Amino acid sequence: KALDTEYTFDISVEKLGDGMAYIHFESPVSTLDRLAITPADIGVYHLVDEVWVKLAVTYEVKDGMVCYEAETDSFSPFKLVIEEGAATQKEEENVPTVPPTEEPDVPDEPEILPPIDEPTKPADEPETPAPILAVLAGLGAAFIVRRK
């Protein structure tokens, strides 16, 4: 079956720039079944300096369609061919899953905390001289009242 059926087409792109580009095309699975070929039997060739160069082709089957992708670094004539085992099925991408983080328990109402105990001063030290002055003033007044 190598290169016995082919379809040639030209793709031209202005200002491609550096890097790689991808050619995407698709075919109904029913069409491939009617031709008695598998999705892996479609190849892509690219004309480079008058030589047909085989491109790496991957495919995946979605909803009754075979979606193909070929990578190229330039554009010019391309050829789709029926060639046994020319394409490789895409591997399923395993996207790493991040385990959910535990949410802290947040109460609906704020928690009422007991007041913070402040350090107390020793009992033998008065906080201010005011109580002592009041006692002295009271004694002085009593002394004056008694003398009269």
C-alpha positions as a printed NumPy array, in Angstrom:
array([[  0.   ,   0.   ,   0.   ],
       [  2.992,   2.369,   0.234],
       [  2.294,   5.554,  -1.725],
       [ -0.336,   3.843,  -3.924],
       [ -2.977,   6.515,  -3.268],
       [ -2.127,  10.143,  -2.666],
       [ -3.504,  13.657,  -2.582],
       [ -1.13 ,  16.584,  -3.206],
       [ -1.846,  20.149,  -2.08 ],
       [  0.059,  23.386,  -1.543],
       [  0.048,  25.485,   1.613],
       [  1.689,  28.888,   1.559],
       [  1.969,  31.251,   4.503],
       [  3.297,  34.793,   4.511],
       [  5.628,  35.815,   7.331],
       [  5.834,  32.408,   8.981],
       [  8.806,  33.382,  11.115],
       [ 11.079,  30.94 ,  12.897],
       [  9.914,  27.82 ,  14.638],
       [  7.544,  24.969,  13.958],
       [  4.02 ,  24.926,  12.562],
       [  1.32 ,  22.254,  12.574],
       [ -0.919,  20.991,   9.792],
       [ -4.299,  19.768,  11.044],
       [ -6.763,  17.75 ,   8.981],
       [ -9.495,  15.237,   9.697],
       [-11.453,  12.439,   8.093],
       [-14.619,  10.595,   9.1  ],
       [-13.917,   7.114,  10.475],
       [-16.569,   5.81 ,   8.049],
       [-14.489,   6.993,   5.059],
       [-11.435,   5.122,   6.302],
       [-13.593,   2.036,   6.945],
       [-14.96 ,   2.215,   3.38 ],
       [-11.36 ,   2.325,   2.054],
       [-10.473,  -0.606,   4.357],
       [ -7.688,   1.34 ,   6.057],
       [ -7.05 ,   2.228,   9.685],
       [ -6.452,   5.734,  11.074],
       [ -2.749,   4.832,  11.333],
       [ -2.515,   4.316,   7.554],
       [ -2.451,   8.017,   6.592],
       [  0.924,   9.7  ,   6.065],
       [  2.05 ,  13.221,   5.202],
       [  5.017,  14.129,   3.005],
       [  6.511,  17.581,   2.453],
       [  8.397,  18.624,  -0.704],
       [ 11.792,  20.001,   0.374],
       [ 14.423,  20.764,  -2.304],
       [ 12.611,  18.534,  -4.829],
       [ 12.568,  15.579,  -2.377],
       [  9.455,  14.246,  -0.604],
       [ 10.25 ,  14.154,   3.138],
       [  8.031,  12.117,   5.453],
       [  6.611,  14.099,   8.396],
       [  5.766,  12.683,  11.799],
       [  1.977,  12.374,  11.99 ],
       [ -0.168,  11.814,  15.067],
       [ -3.906,  11.245,  15.27 ],
       [ -6.762,  10.852,  17.717],
       [-10.319,   9.66 ,  17.209],
       [-13.068,  11.955,  18.534],
       [-16.805,  11.717,  17.918],
       [-16.515,   9.634,  14.732],
       [-13.725,  11.774,  13.258],
       [-10.011,  11.023,  12.995],
       [ -8.074,  14.229,  13.724],
       [ -4.522,  14.291,  12.33 ],
       [ -1.602,  16.588,  13.085],
       [  1.776,  16.882,  11.331],
       [  4.63 ,  19.179,  12.351],
       [  6.606,  21.174,   9.772],
       [  9.191,  23.951,   9.781],
       [  8.265,  25.359,   6.343],
       [  5.465,  25.396,   3.784],
       [  5.345,  24.233,   0.19 ],
       [  3.57 ,  21.303,  -1.482],
       [  2.402,  18.515,   0.823],
       [  1.106,  15.073,  -0.01 ],
       [ -1.349,  12.899,   1.933],
       [ -0.778,   9.23 ,   1.249],
       [ -2.196,   5.864,   2.228],
       [  0.739,   4.125,   3.845],
       [  0.403,   1.349,   6.374],
       [  1.45 ,   2.464,   9.875],
       [  2.412,   6.015,   8.801],
       [  0.668,   7.761,  11.708],
       [  0.939,   7.29 ,  15.46 ],
       [ -1.995,   7.551,  17.832],
       [ -1.642,  10.424,  20.288],
       [ -1.132,   9.361,  23.846],
       [ -3.668,  10.663,  26.292],
       [ -2.264,  13.618,  28.112],
       [ -2.072,  12.915,  31.788],
       [ -2.698,  16.236,  33.408],
       [ -1.437,  16.043,  36.962],
       [ -4.21 ,  16.664,  39.405],
       [ -3.518,  18.769,  42.432],
       [ -5.164,  17.388,  45.537],
       [ -7.576,  19.859,  47.08 ],
       [ -6.199,  21.723,  50.033],
       [ -8.089,  21.532,  53.263],
       [ -9.961,  24.681,  54.103],
       [ -9.572,  25.861,  57.69 ],
       [-12.723,  25.696,  59.785],
       [-14.013,  29.225,  60.103],
       [-16.856,  29.62 ,  62.617],
       [-19.927,  31.6  ,  61.603],
       [-19.553,  33.837,  64.648],
       [-16.292,  35.09 ,  66.101],
       [-15.034,  33.276,  69.163],
       [-15.156,  35.362,  72.347],
       [-11.901,  35.002,  74.198],
       [-11.463,  35.668,  77.937],
       [ -9.689,  38.912,  78.82 ],
       [ -5.949,  38.76 ,  79.019],
       [ -4.711,  38.912,  82.6  ],
       [ -2.441,  41.854,  83.117],
       [  0.415,  41.418,  85.561],
       [ -0.479,  42.88 ,  88.941],
       [  1.842,  45.022,  91.023],
       [  2.815,  43.809,  94.488],
       [  0.32 ,  44.846,  97.201],
       [  2.935,  46.646,  99.313],
       [  3.547,  49.236,  96.596],
       [  0.732,  51.747,  96.147],
       [ -0.168,  52.492,  92.581],
       [ -0.305,  56.268,  93.151],
       [  0.31 ,  58.58 ,  96.131],
       [ -3.35 ,  59.707,  96.129],
       [ -4.619,  57.152,  98.712],
       [ -1.778,  58.011, 101.079],
       [ -2.45 ,  61.747, 100.719],
       [ -6.145,  61.167, 101.415],
       [ -5.34 ,  59.246, 104.593],
       [ -2.918,  61.958, 105.753],
       [ -5.424,  64.697, 104.967],
       [ -8.092,  62.821, 106.902],
       [ -5.798,  62.41 , 109.929],
       [ -4.801,  66.05 , 109.762],
       [ -8.446,  67.128, 109.665],
       [ -9.264,  64.88 , 112.615],
       [ -6.342,  66.293, 114.545],
       [ -7.488,  69.867, 113.867],
       [-11.071,  69.074, 114.852],
       [ -9.95 ,  67.49 , 118.15 ],
       [ -7.818,  70.45 , 119.11 ],
       [-10.689,  72.833, 118.947]])
